[in-house]
PDB file of C-alpha atoms in Angstrom:
ATOM      1  CA  MET A   1      86.264 -72.052  33.143  1.00  0.00           C
ATOM      2  CA  THR A   2      85.722 -70.844  29.593  1.00  0.00           C
ATOM      3  CA  PHE A   3      87.295 -71.723  26.247  1.00  0.00           C
ATOM      4  CA  ALA A   4      88.713 -69.350  23.657  1.00  0.00           C
ATOM      5  CA  TYR A   5      88.130 -71.875  20.834  1.00  0.00           C
ATOM      6  CA  PRO A   6      85.405 -74.256  22.068  1.00  0.00           C
ATOM      7  CA  TRP A   7      84.877 -75.825  18.622  1.00  0.00           C
ATOM      8  CA  LEU A   8      88.224 -77.661  19.002  1.00  0.00           C
ATOM      9  CA  LEU A   9      86.674 -79.781  21.742  1.00  0.00           C
ATOM     10  CA  GLY A  10      85.157 -81.913  18.965  1.00  0.00           C
ATOM     11  CA  CYS A  11      88.568 -83.299  17.918  1.00  0.00           C
ATOM     12  CA  PRO A  12      88.195 -86.547  19.952  1.00  0.00           C
ATOM     13  CA  LEU A  13      85.094 -87.416  17.924  1.00  0.00           C
ATOM     14  CA  LEU A  14      87.075 -86.914  14.718  1.00  0.00           C
ATOM     15  CA  PHE A  15      89.834 -89.123  16.128  1.00  0.00           C
ATOM     16  CA  LEU A  16      87.359 -91.912  16.872  1.00  0.00           C
ATOM     17  CA  ALA A  17      85.810 -91.676  13.416  1.00  0.00           C
ATOM     18  CA  ILE A  18      89.203 -91.902  11.694  1.00  0.00           C
ATOM     19  CA  ARG A  19      90.353 -94.663  14.045  1.00  0.00           C
ATOM     20  CA  PHE A  20      87.459 -96.974  13.251  1.00  0.00           C
ATOM     21  CA  ALA A  21      87.258 -96.060   9.576  1.00  0.00           C
ATOM     22  CA  LEU A  22      90.931 -96.791   8.902  1.00  0.00           C
ATOM     23  CA  ARG A  23      91.356 -99.668  11.312  1.00  0.00           C
ATOM     24  CA  PRO A  24      93.909-101.997   9.604  1.00  0.00           C
ATOM     25  CA  ARG A  25      93.413-105.707   9.279  1.00  0.00           C
ATOM     26  CA  ARG A  26      95.971-107.784  11.093  1.00  0.00           C
ATOM     27  CA  ALA A  27      98.389-109.734   8.932  1.00  0.00           C
ATOM     28  CA  ALA A  28      98.335-113.546   9.413  1.00  0.00           C
ATOM     29  CA  ALA A  29     100.834-116.165   8.414  1.00  0.00           C
ATOM     30  CA  GLU A  30      99.609-119.129   6.345  1.00  0.00           C
ATOM     31  CA  PHE A  31      99.449-122.353   8.299  1.00  0.00           C
ATOM     32  CA  PRO A  32      98.091-125.731   7.128  1.00  0.00           C
ATOM     33  CA  SER A  33      95.800-126.031  10.111  1.00  0.00           C
ATOM     34  CA  ALA A  34      94.987-123.492  12.856  1.00  0.00           C
ATOM     35  CA  THR A  35      92.458-125.597  14.686  1.00  0.00           C
ATOM     36  CA  PHE A  36      94.738-126.296  17.575  1.00  0.00           C
ATOM     37  CA  LEU A  37      95.461-122.568  18.066  1.00  0.00           C
ATOM     38  CA  SER A  38      91.927-121.905  19.313  1.00  0.00           C
ATOM     39  CA  SER A  39      92.524-124.214  22.213  1.00  0.00           C
ATOM     40  CA  LEU A  40      95.510-122.211  23.416  1.00  0.00           C
ATOM     41  CA  PRO A  41      94.728-119.871  26.378  1.00  0.00           C
ATOM     42  CA  THR A  42      94.951-116.059  25.765  1.00  0.00           C
ATOM     43  CA  SER A  43      97.153-114.235  28.254  1.00  0.00           C
ATOM     44  CA  ILE A  44      95.965-111.239  30.254  1.00  0.00           C
ATOM     45  CA  ARG A  45      98.726-109.200  28.622  1.00  0.00           C
ATOM     46  CA  ALA A  46      97.343-109.930  25.178  1.00  0.00           C
ATOM     47  CA  LYS A  47      93.794-109.096  26.267  1.00  0.00           C
ATOM     48  CA  LEU A  48      94.793-105.752  27.801  1.00  0.00           C
ATOM     49  CA  CYS A  49      97.267-104.559  25.188  1.00  0.00           C
ATOM     50  CA  GLU A  50      94.922-103.110  22.572  1.00  0.00           C
ATOM     51  CA  PRO A  51      92.234-101.580  24.848  1.00  0.00           C
ATOM     52  CA  VAL A  52      94.757-100.029  27.252  1.00  0.00           C
ATOM     53  CA  LEU A  53      96.801 -98.434  24.484  1.00  0.00           C
ATOM     54  CA  PHE A  54      93.618 -97.239  22.763  1.00  0.00           C
ATOM     55  CA  VAL A  55      92.296 -95.616  25.949  1.00  0.00           C
ATOM     56  CA  LEU A  56      95.650 -93.910  26.558  1.00  0.00           C
ATOM     57  CA  ALA A  57      95.645 -92.587  22.987  1.00  0.00           C
ATOM     58  CA  LEU A  58      92.057 -91.346  23.339  1.00  0.00           C
ATOM     59  CA  LEU A  59      92.826 -89.618  26.631  1.00  0.00           C
ATOM     60  CA  CYS A  60      95.878 -88.013  25.055  1.00  0.00           C
ATOM     61  CA  VAL A  61      93.782 -86.665  22.163  1.00  0.00           C
ATOM     62  CA  CYS A  62      91.183 -85.344  24.625  1.00  0.00           C
ATOM     63  CA  ALA A  63      93.859 -83.553  26.669  1.00  0.00           C
ATOM     64  CA  LEU A  64      95.398 -82.013  23.552  1.00  0.00           C
ATOM     65  CA  SER A  65      91.951 -80.943  22.295  1.00  0.00           C
ATOM     66  CA  ILE A  66      91.205 -79.192  25.574  1.00  0.00           C
ATOM     67  CA  ALA A  67      94.618 -77.526  25.505  1.00  0.00           C
ATOM     68  CA  ALA A  68      94.085 -76.368  21.890  1.00  0.00           C
ATOM     69  CA  ALA A  69      90.686 -74.913  22.865  1.00  0.00           C
ATOM     70  CA  ARG A  70      92.565 -72.674  25.344  1.00  0.00           C
ATOM     71  CA  PRO A  71      90.790 -73.180  28.653  1.00  0.00           C
ATOM     72  CA  GLN A  72      90.752 -69.984  30.684  1.00  0.00           C
ATOM     73  CA  ARG A  73      89.678 -68.880  34.114  1.00  0.00           C
ATOM     74  CA  VAL A  74      88.284 -65.353  33.750  1.00  0.00           C
ATOM     75  CA  THR A  75      87.988 -63.170  36.838  1.00  0.00           C
ATOM     76  CA  VAL A  76      86.072 -59.906  36.424  1.00  0.00           C
ATOM     77  CA  ILE A  77      87.114 -57.194  38.863  1.00  0.00           C
ATOM     78  CA  GLU A  78      84.567 -54.412  38.969  1.00  0.00           C
ATOM     79  CA  ALA A  79      86.121 -50.994  39.218  1.00  0.00           C
ATOM     80  CA  PRO A  80      85.257 -49.317  42.511  1.00  0.00           C
ATOM     81  CA  GLN A  81      82.625 -46.686  41.890  1.00  0.00           C
ATOM     82  CA  LYS A  82      82.404 -43.710  44.145  1.00  0.00           C
ATOM     83  CA  ALA A  83      78.906 -42.512  44.788  1.00  0.00           C
ATOM     84  CA  ARG A  84      78.174 -39.284  42.944  1.00  0.00           C
ATOM     85  CA  ASN A  85      76.660 -36.361  44.812  1.00  0.00           C
ATOM     86  CA  ILE A  86      74.127 -34.653  42.571  1.00  0.00           C
ATOM     87  CA  MET A  87      71.844 -31.774  43.502  1.00  0.00           C
ATOM     88  CA  LEU A  88      68.805 -31.188  41.288  1.00  0.00           C
ATOM     89  CA  VAL A  89      67.896 -27.484  41.300  1.00  0.00           C
ATOM     90  CA  VAL A  90      64.338 -27.083  40.007  1.00  0.00           C
ATOM     91  CA  ASP A  91      62.524 -23.902  39.054  1.00  0.00           C
ATOM     92  CA  ALA A  92      59.077 -23.974  40.696  1.00  0.00           C
ATOM     93  CA  SER A  93      58.047 -20.441  39.764  1.00  0.00           C
ATOM     94  CA  ASN A  94      54.724 -19.417  38.242  1.00  0.00           C
ATOM     95  CA  SER A  95      55.982 -19.767  34.650  1.00  0.00           C
ATOM     96  CA  MET A  96      56.435 -23.526  35.073  1.00  0.00           C
ATOM     97  CA  SER A  97      52.673 -23.859  34.551  1.00  0.00           C
ATOM     98  CA  ALA A  98      53.081 -22.912  30.860  1.00  0.00           C
ATOM     99  CA  GLU A  99      51.690 -25.747  28.741  1.00  0.00           C
ATOM    100  CA  ASP A 100      53.958 -25.961  25.709  1.00  0.00           C
ATOM    101  CA  PHE A 101      55.207 -29.569  25.846  1.00  0.00           C
ATOM    102  CA  PRO A 102      53.345 -31.418  23.048  1.00  0.00           C
ATOM    103  CA  THR A 103      52.013 -34.894  23.860  1.00  0.00           C
ATOM    104  CA  SER A 104      49.712 -37.342  22.107  1.00  0.00           C
ATOM    105  CA  PHE A 105      46.846 -35.993  24.256  1.00  0.00           C
ATOM    106  CA  GLY A 106      47.509 -32.286  23.740  1.00  0.00           C
ATOM    107  CA  TYR A 107      49.999 -30.225  25.731  1.00  0.00           C
ATOM    108  CA  ALA A 108      51.627 -30.844  29.103  1.00  0.00           C
ATOM    109  CA  SER A 109      52.979 -28.191  31.435  1.00  0.00           C
ATOM    110  CA  ARG A 110      56.675 -27.606  31.874  1.00  0.00           C
ATOM    111  CA  MET A 111      56.443 -28.833  35.463  1.00  0.00           C
ATOM    112  CA  GLU A 112      54.938 -32.080  34.195  1.00  0.00           C
ATOM    113  CA  GLY A 113      57.859 -32.435  31.802  1.00  0.00           C
ATOM    114  CA  VAL A 114      60.289 -31.896  34.667  1.00  0.00           C
ATOM    115  CA  LYS A 115      58.567 -34.556  36.770  1.00  0.00           C
ATOM    116  CA  ARG A 116      58.657 -37.201  34.039  1.00  0.00           C
ATOM    117  CA  ALA A 117      62.229 -36.595  32.924  1.00  0.00           C
ATOM    118  CA  VAL A 118      63.690 -36.182  36.408  1.00  0.00           C
ATOM    119  CA  SER A 119      61.867 -39.271  37.714  1.00  0.00           C
ATOM    120  CA  GLU A 120      63.380 -41.369  34.921  1.00  0.00           C
ATOM    121  CA  TYR A 121      66.817 -39.941  35.673  1.00  0.00           C
ATOM    122  CA  VAL A 122      66.492 -40.575  39.418  1.00  0.00           C
ATOM    123  CA  ARG A 123      65.568 -44.232  38.832  1.00  0.00           C
ATOM    124  CA  SER A 124      68.784 -44.686  36.834  1.00  0.00           C
ATOM    125  CA  ARG A 125      71.065 -43.337  39.576  1.00  0.00           C
ATOM    126  CA  LYS A 126      71.194 -46.371  41.863  1.00  0.00           C
ATOM    127  CA  GLY A 127      74.015 -45.967  44.378  1.00  0.00           C
ATOM    128  CA  ASP A 128      74.354 -42.204  43.912  1.00  0.00           C
ATOM    129  CA  ARG A 129      73.342 -39.560  46.429  1.00  0.00           C
ATOM    130  CA  LEU A 130      70.687 -37.200  45.101  1.00  0.00           C
ATOM    131  CA  GLY A 131      69.091 -34.107  46.561  1.00  0.00           C
ATOM    132  CA  ILE A 132      66.554 -31.496  45.436  1.00  0.00           C
ATOM    133  CA  VAL A 133      66.564 -27.723  45.806  1.00  0.00           C
ATOM    134  CA  VAL A 134      63.462 -25.834  44.719  1.00  0.00           C
ATOM    135  CA  PHE A 135      63.480 -22.128  43.957  1.00  0.00           C
ATOM    136  CA  GLY A 136      60.936 -19.458  43.150  1.00  0.00           C
ATOM    137  CA  GLU A 137      60.882 -16.195  45.060  1.00  0.00           C
ATOM    138  CA  THR A 138      63.551 -17.838  47.200  1.00  0.00           C
ATOM    139  CA  GLY A 139      65.286 -21.185  47.358  1.00  0.00           C
ATOM    140  CA  TYR A 140      64.754 -23.967  49.862  1.00  0.00           C
ATOM    141  CA  LEU A 141      65.845 -27.557  50.340  1.00  0.00           C
ATOM    142  CA  GLN A 142      63.149 -29.993  49.210  1.00  0.00           C
ATOM    143  CA  CYS A 143      65.180 -33.173  49.775  1.00  0.00           C
ATOM    144  CA  PRO A 144      68.659 -33.598  51.329  1.00  0.00           C
ATOM    145  CA  LEU A 145      71.282 -35.794  49.685  1.00  0.00           C
ATOM    146  CA  THR A 146      70.244 -39.425  49.976  1.00  0.00           C
ATOM    147  CA  THR A 147      70.704 -42.780  48.252  1.00  0.00           C
ATOM    148  CA  ASP A 148      66.977 -43.483  48.658  1.00  0.00           C
ATOM    149  CA  THR A 149      65.939 -42.916  45.037  1.00  0.00           C
ATOM    150  CA  GLY A 150      62.345 -43.868  45.864  1.00  0.00           C
ATOM    151  CA  MET A 151      62.076 -40.988  48.324  1.00  0.00           C
ATOM    152  CA  VAL A 152      63.700 -38.577  45.859  1.00  0.00           C
ATOM    153  CA  GLU A 153      61.276 -39.612  43.126  1.00  0.00           C
ATOM    154  CA  GLY A 154      58.366 -39.079  45.501  1.00  0.00           C
ATOM    155  CA  MET A 155      59.632 -35.581  46.274  1.00  0.00           C
ATOM    156  CA  VAL A 156      59.887 -34.843  42.558  1.00  0.00           C
ATOM    157  CA  GLN A 157      56.273 -35.877  42.027  1.00  0.00           C
ATOM    158  CA  SER A 158      55.162 -33.480  44.783  1.00  0.00           C
ATOM    159  CA  LEU A 159      56.464 -30.397  42.945  1.00  0.00           C
ATOM    160  CA  TYR A 160      54.029 -27.816  41.536  1.00  0.00           C
ATOM    161  CA  PRO A 161      54.291 -24.247  40.152  1.00  0.00           C
ATOM    162  CA  ARG A 162      54.436 -21.327  42.621  1.00  0.00           C
ATOM    163  CA  MET A 163      55.219 -23.611  45.556  1.00  0.00           C
ATOM    164  CA  ALA A 164      58.228 -21.344  46.202  1.00  0.00           C
ATOM    165  CA  GLY A 165      56.586 -18.059  45.262  1.00  0.00           C
ATOM    166  CA  ASP A 166      56.136 -16.070  42.073  1.00  0.00           C
ATOM    167  CA  GLY A 167      59.713 -14.881  41.480  1.00  0.00           C
ATOM    168  CA  THR A 168      62.710 -16.685  39.956  1.00  0.00           C
ATOM    169  CA  ALA A 169      65.729 -16.699  42.256  1.00  0.00           C
ATOM    170  CA  ILE A 170      68.142 -18.737  40.144  1.00  0.00           C
ATOM    171  CA  GLY A 171      71.210 -17.559  42.055  1.00  0.00           C
ATOM    172  CA  ASP A 172      69.694 -18.389  45.451  1.00  0.00           C
ATOM    173  CA  GLY A 173      68.687 -21.879  44.288  1.00  0.00           C
ATOM    174  CA  LEU A 174      72.141 -22.613  42.871  1.00  0.00           C
ATOM    175  CA  GLY A 175      73.829 -21.124  45.942  1.00  0.00           C
ATOM    176  CA  LEU A 176      71.803 -23.311  48.297  1.00  0.00           C
ATOM    177  CA  ALA A 177      72.726 -26.435  46.291  1.00  0.00           C
ATOM    178  CA  LEU A 178      76.408 -25.483  46.459  1.00  0.00           C
ATOM    179  CA  LYS A 179      76.128 -24.980  50.214  1.00  0.00           C
ATOM    180  CA  ARG A 180      74.770 -28.524  50.600  1.00  0.00           C
ATOM    181  CA  LEU A 181      77.550 -29.986  48.408  1.00  0.00           C
ATOM    182  CA  ARG A 182      80.463 -27.947  49.784  1.00  0.00           C
ATOM    183  CA  ASN A 183      81.150 -30.069  52.860  1.00  0.00           C
ATOM    184  CA  VAL A 184      80.209 -33.434  51.371  1.00  0.00           C
ATOM    185  CA  GLU A 185      83.080 -35.910  51.153  1.00  0.00           C
ATOM    186  CA  GLY A 186      84.155 -37.081  47.715  1.00  0.00           C
ATOM    187  CA  ASP A 187      85.293 -35.452  44.496  1.00  0.00           C
ATOM    188  CA  SER A 188      82.267 -36.321  42.353  1.00  0.00           C
ATOM    189  CA  LYS A 189      79.879 -33.415  42.847  1.00  0.00           C
ATOM    190  CA  ALA A 190      77.525 -31.895  40.297  1.00  0.00           C
ATOM    191  CA  VAL A 191      74.458 -29.696  39.983  1.00  0.00           C
ATOM    192  CA  ILE A 192      71.703 -29.923  37.382  1.00  0.00           C
ATOM    193  CA  LEU A 193      69.948 -26.553  37.163  1.00  0.00           C
ATOM    194  CA  MET A 194      66.521 -26.411  35.463  1.00  0.00           C
ATOM    195  CA  THR A 195      64.709 -23.157  34.808  1.00  0.00           C
ATOM    196  CA  ASP A 196      62.380 -21.534  32.295  1.00  0.00           C
ATOM    197  CA  GLY A 197      62.802 -17.949  33.488  1.00  0.00           C
ATOM    198  CA  VAL A 198      65.072 -15.002  34.045  1.00  0.00           C
ATOM    199  CA  ASN A 199      66.574 -14.259  37.455  1.00  0.00           C
ATOM    200  CA  THR A 200      64.152 -11.745  39.015  1.00  0.00           C
ATOM    201  CA  ALA A 201      64.582 -12.301  42.735  1.00  0.00           C
ATOM    202  CA  GLY A 202      66.991 -13.436  45.411  1.00  0.00           C
ATOM    203  CA  ARG A 203      70.093 -12.052  47.050  1.00  0.00           C
ATOM    204  CA  VAL A 204      72.721 -13.909  44.992  1.00  0.00           C
ATOM    205  CA  GLY A 205      73.195 -13.386  41.268  1.00  0.00           C
ATOM    206  CA  PRO A 206      73.403 -16.488  39.018  1.00  0.00           C
ATOM    207  CA  LEU A 207      76.902 -15.680  37.742  1.00  0.00           C
ATOM    208  CA  LYS A 208      78.182 -15.002  41.255  1.00  0.00           C
ATOM    209  CA  ALA A 209      76.862 -18.406  42.323  1.00  0.00           C
ATOM    210  CA  ALA A 210      78.506 -19.930  39.222  1.00  0.00           C
ATOM    211  CA  LYS A 211      81.854 -18.425  40.247  1.00  0.00           C
ATOM    212  CA  ILE A 212      81.497 -20.033  43.669  1.00  0.00           C
ATOM    213  CA  ALA A 213      80.765 -23.374  41.975  1.00  0.00           C
ATOM    214  CA  LYS A 214      83.899 -22.949  39.861  1.00  0.00           C
ATOM    215  CA  ASP A 215      86.011 -22.240  42.945  1.00  0.00           C
ATOM    216  CA  LEU A 216      84.581 -25.314  44.668  1.00  0.00           C
ATOM    217  CA  GLY A 217      85.196 -27.492  41.594  1.00  0.00           C
ATOM    218  CA  ILE A 218      81.509 -28.361  41.252  1.00  0.00           C
ATOM    219  CA  GLN A 219      80.174 -28.866  37.742  1.00  0.00           C
ATOM    220  CA  VAL A 220      76.856 -27.233  36.870  1.00  0.00           C
ATOM    221  CA  ASN A 221      74.784 -28.510  33.941  1.00  0.00           C
ATOM    222  CA  THR A 222      72.011 -26.129  32.950  1.00  0.00           C
ATOM    223  CA  ILE A 223      68.710 -26.806  31.182  1.00  0.00           C
ATOM    224  CA  GLY A 224      66.527 -24.105  29.669  1.00  0.00           C
ATOM    225  CA  ILE A 225      62.949 -25.382  29.751  1.00  0.00           C
ATOM    226  CA  GLY A 226      60.299 -24.709  27.115  1.00  0.00           C
ATOM    227  CA  THR A 227      60.123 -22.682  23.937  1.00  0.00           C
ATOM    228  CA  ARG A 228      60.999 -19.021  24.096  1.00  0.00           C
ATOM    229  CA  ALA A 229      58.225 -16.464  24.688  1.00  0.00           C
ATOM    230  CA  THR A 230      55.440 -18.974  25.235  1.00  0.00           C
ATOM    231  CA  PRO A 231      51.941 -17.841  26.389  1.00  0.00           C
ATOM    232  CA  MET A 232      51.225 -19.180  29.855  1.00  0.00           C
ATOM    233  CA  GLY A 233      48.079 -20.933  30.953  1.00  0.00           C
ATOM    234  CA  GLY A 234      46.914 -23.251  33.697  1.00  0.00           C
ATOM    235  CA  VAL A 235      46.637 -22.505  37.390  1.00  0.00           C
ATOM    236  CA  GLY A 236      49.001 -21.656  40.212  1.00  0.00           C
ATOM    237  CA  MET A 237      49.305 -22.256  43.945  1.00  0.00           C
ATOM    238  CA  GLY A 238      48.609 -25.943  43.570  1.00  0.00           C
ATOM    239  CA  GLY A 239      45.470 -25.277  41.544  1.00  0.00           C
ATOM    240  CA  LEU A 240      43.969 -22.580  43.828  1.00  0.00           C
ATOM    241  CA  LEU A 241      44.651 -19.433  41.796  1.00  0.00           C
ATOM    242  CA  PRO A 242      44.186 -18.828  38.062  1.00  0.00           C
ATOM    243  CA  VAL A 243      47.117 -17.629  36.004  1.00  0.00           C
ATOM    244  CA  PRO A 244      46.527 -14.757  33.540  1.00  0.00           C
ATOM    245  CA  SER A 245      46.693 -16.147  30.007  1.00  0.00           C
ATOM    246  CA  HIS A 246      48.445 -13.070  28.574  1.00  0.00           C
ATOM    247  CA  MET A 247      51.671 -13.557  30.592  1.00  0.00           C
ATOM    248  CA  MET A 248      54.767 -14.694  28.692  1.00  0.00           C
ATOM    249  CA  ALA A 249      57.446 -17.160  29.779  1.00  0.00           C
ATOM    250  CA  ASP A 250      61.074 -16.791  28.682  1.00  0.00           C
ATOM    251  CA  PHE A 251      64.447 -18.038  29.931  1.00  0.00           C
ATOM    252  CA  ASP A 252      67.836 -16.362  29.970  1.00  0.00           C
ATOM    253  CA  GLU A 253      69.731 -18.647  27.611  1.00  0.00           C
ATOM    254  CA  GLY A 254      72.889 -16.539  27.650  1.00  0.00           C
ATOM    255  CA  THR A 255      73.225 -16.715  31.431  1.00  0.00           C
ATOM    256  CA  LEU A 256      72.558 -20.460  31.499  1.00  0.00           C
ATOM    257  CA  LYS A 257      75.227 -21.056  28.862  1.00  0.00           C
ATOM    258  CA  GLU A 258      77.718 -18.930  30.790  1.00  0.00           C
ATOM    259  CA  ILE A 259      77.018 -20.781  34.041  1.00  0.00           C
ATOM    260  CA  ALA A 260      77.663 -24.112  32.335  1.00  0.00           C
ATOM    261  CA  SER A 261      80.793 -22.826  30.589  1.00  0.00           C
ATOM    262  CA  MET A 262      82.283 -21.370  33.792  1.00  0.00           C
ATOM    263  CA  THR A 263      81.886 -24.622  35.729  1.00  0.00           C
ATOM    264  CA  GLY A 264      82.818 -27.125  33.026  1.00  0.00           C
ATOM    265  CA  GLY A 265      79.243 -28.272  32.492  1.00  0.00           C
ATOM    266  CA  ALA A 266      76.962 -28.299  29.468  1.00  0.00           C
ATOM    267  CA  TYR A 267      73.886 -26.326  28.472  1.00  0.00           C
ATOM    268  CA  PHE A 268      70.754 -27.936  27.014  1.00  0.00           C
ATOM    269  CA  ASN A 269      67.388 -26.684  25.833  1.00  0.00           C
ATOM    270  CA  ALA A 270      64.332 -28.837  26.546  1.00  0.00           C
ATOM    271  CA  SER A 271      61.316 -27.942  24.437  1.00  0.00           C
ATOM    272  CA  SER A 272      59.509 -31.297  24.532  1.00  0.00           C
ATOM    273  CA  LEU A 273      59.053 -34.288  26.822  1.00  0.00           C
ATOM    274  CA  GLU A 274      61.151 -36.495  24.559  1.00  0.00           C
ATOM    275  CA  GLY A 275      63.849 -33.838  24.357  1.00  0.00           C
ATOM    276  CA  PHE A 276      63.870 -33.439  28.128  1.00  0.00           C
ATOM    277  CA  GLN A 277      64.310 -37.169  28.678  1.00  0.00           C
ATOM    278  CA  GLU A 278      67.042 -37.321  26.041  1.00  0.00           C
ATOM    279  CA  ILE A 279      68.907 -34.497  27.783  1.00  0.00           C
ATOM    280  CA  TYR A 280      69.067 -36.477  31.016  1.00  0.00           C
ATOM    281  CA  ARG A 281      70.347 -39.511  29.131  1.00  0.00           C
ATOM    282  CA  LYS A 282      73.111 -37.323  27.658  1.00  0.00           C
ATOM    283  CA  ILE A 283      73.979 -35.932  31.089  1.00  0.00           C
ATOM    284  CA  GLU A 284      74.111 -39.458  32.485  1.00  0.00           C
ATOM    285  CA  LYS A 285      76.427 -40.531  29.664  1.00  0.00           C
ATOM    286  CA  LEU A 286      78.705 -37.559  30.260  1.00  0.00           C
ATOM    287  CA  GLN A 287      78.940 -38.368  33.958  1.00  0.00           C
ATOM    288  CA  GLU A 288      79.708 -42.021  33.230  1.00  0.00           C
ATOM    289  CA  THR A 289      82.438 -41.012  30.784  1.00  0.00           C
ATOM    290  CA  GLU A 290      84.072 -38.799  33.380  1.00  0.00           C
ATOM    291  CA  GLN A 291      83.725 -41.016  36.433  1.00  0.00           C
ATOM    292  CA  ASP A 292      83.290 -44.662  35.527  1.00  0.00           C
ATOM    293  CA  GLN A 293      86.212 -46.988  34.866  1.00  0.00           C
ATOM    294  CA  PRO A 294      85.733 -50.197  32.883  1.00  0.00           C
ATOM    295  CA  ALA A 295      85.828 -53.458  34.757  1.00  0.00           C
ATOM    296  CA  GLN A 296      89.125 -55.356  34.579  1.00  0.00           C
ATOM    297  CA  ARG A 297      89.263 -58.928  33.254  1.00  0.00           C
ATOM    298  CA  LEU A 298      92.025 -61.156  34.613  1.00  0.00           C
ATOM    299  CA  VAL A 299      92.575 -64.178  32.368  1.00  0.00           C
ATOM    300  CA  ASP A 300      94.475 -67.237  33.631  1.00  0.00           C
ATOM    301  CA  GLU A 301      95.500 -69.642  30.855  1.00  0.00           C
ATOM    302  CA  LEU A 302      94.974 -73.266  31.927  1.00  0.00           C
ATOM    303  CA  TYR A 303      96.203 -75.088  28.812  1.00  0.00           C
ATOM    304  CA  PRO A 304      99.719 -75.942  30.198  1.00  0.00           C
ATOM    305  CA  THR A 305      98.139 -78.413  32.625  1.00  0.00           C
ATOM    306  CA  PHE A 306      96.439 -80.311  29.795  1.00  0.00           C
ATOM    307  CA  VAL A 307      99.557 -80.253  27.592  1.00  0.00           C
ATOM    308  CA  LEU A 308     101.538 -81.779  30.451  1.00  0.00           C
ATOM    309  CA  THR A 309      98.801 -84.410  30.949  1.00  0.00           C
ATOM    310  CA  ALA A 310      98.960 -85.343  27.247  1.00  0.00           C
ATOM    311  CA  LEU A 311     102.758 -85.633  27.424  1.00  0.00           C
ATOM    312  CA  VAL A 312     102.548 -87.949  30.439  1.00  0.00           C
ATOM    313  CA  LEU A 313      99.989 -90.141  28.638  1.00  0.00           C
ATOM    314  CA  VAL A 314     102.180 -90.389  25.528  1.00  0.00           C
ATOM    315  CA  MET A 315     105.206 -91.334  27.616  1.00  0.00           C
ATOM    316  CA  LEU A 316     103.175 -93.928  29.529  1.00  0.00           C
ATOM    317  CA  GLY A 317     101.888 -95.455  26.285  1.00  0.00           C
ATOM    318  CA  VAL A 318     105.383 -95.629  24.773  1.00  0.00           C
ATOM    319  CA  LEU A 319     106.775 -97.171  27.982  1.00  0.00           C
ATOM    320  CA  LEU A 320     104.045 -99.836  28.173  1.00  0.00           C
ATOM    321  CA  LYS A 321     104.423-100.707  24.500  1.00  0.00           C
ATOM    322  CA  ALA A 322     108.187-101.082  24.913  1.00  0.00           C
ATOM    323  CA  THR A 323     107.990-103.193  28.062  1.00  0.00           C
ATOM    324  CA  TYR A 324     104.843-104.933  29.301  1.00  0.00           C
ATOM    325  CA  PHE A 325     103.005-104.948  25.965  1.00  0.00           C
ATOM    326  CA  MET A 326     106.102-105.548  23.833  1.00  0.00           C
ATOM    327  CA  ARG A 327     105.501-108.022  21.039  1.00  0.00           C
ATOM    328  CA  VAL A 328     108.163-110.510  20.051  1.00  0.00           C
ATOM    329  CA  PRO A 329     108.033-111.597  16.375  1.00  0.00           C
TER     330      PRO A 329
END
């Protein structure tokens, strides 16, 4: 039970203070000698009159104070949340080794930025089903849809450039994600596509895959990773082969924007670790706005019970004062 105006619960204390401060002196008739009156026995009725009526008055004030404070029983009904089905489509081509994400210790690779941002996002999706598709020369399923966010995060941390080959098959990666989502039950389905390159491989074009997503009603949010035309460095094949330093990395921003527009998603550009993490927070907020419903609060007012109690006490006090405790002049 809660109170809408809890400060009104202090009214009984104010009543007591006023009662004792303004307590009237009883009037007494002059009599030559009152010595003999002290020897007269006091009746039980006389002894009980004042304390009983005072207690009834105090209880009445307490009941009215509680009623005025508006006691309420609040029941919170959480809106049923359907688990979202989200496929993370990650570019693992050679260009993801480009080190152009500034940090306090120098520069981090784009793949490192993906790992940090995606891991933070995965930890926030408790109750949702997440999966990972990796693409390079071709696309393959890294992790099927699951509610085990710990396993998904572990799979994210195992990603490295060129693990799927040297090419960039954006359409194949998106198509594979759509294939995994197509037969999943539920209306809440989405894809988050991350790439830093231009489609150079695969059998399915990116826009053709986007049209399929549109027909299936699956939203695709796209993220272009890194700054445009950035010199690449680092190593490939999990650290086994060097990457020529003169190669350039670029992403097809126009195609990514069109994919997002066709499917009702949004396009973002991530050029720093902080920006990447902020993008995922924006995507999460967008998904909450579209899917989540606020919890309902059912409020039951309880003050009528206390008003009725106060009325009964007043009636009882009036009845006792007019009958059992009636004074005869």
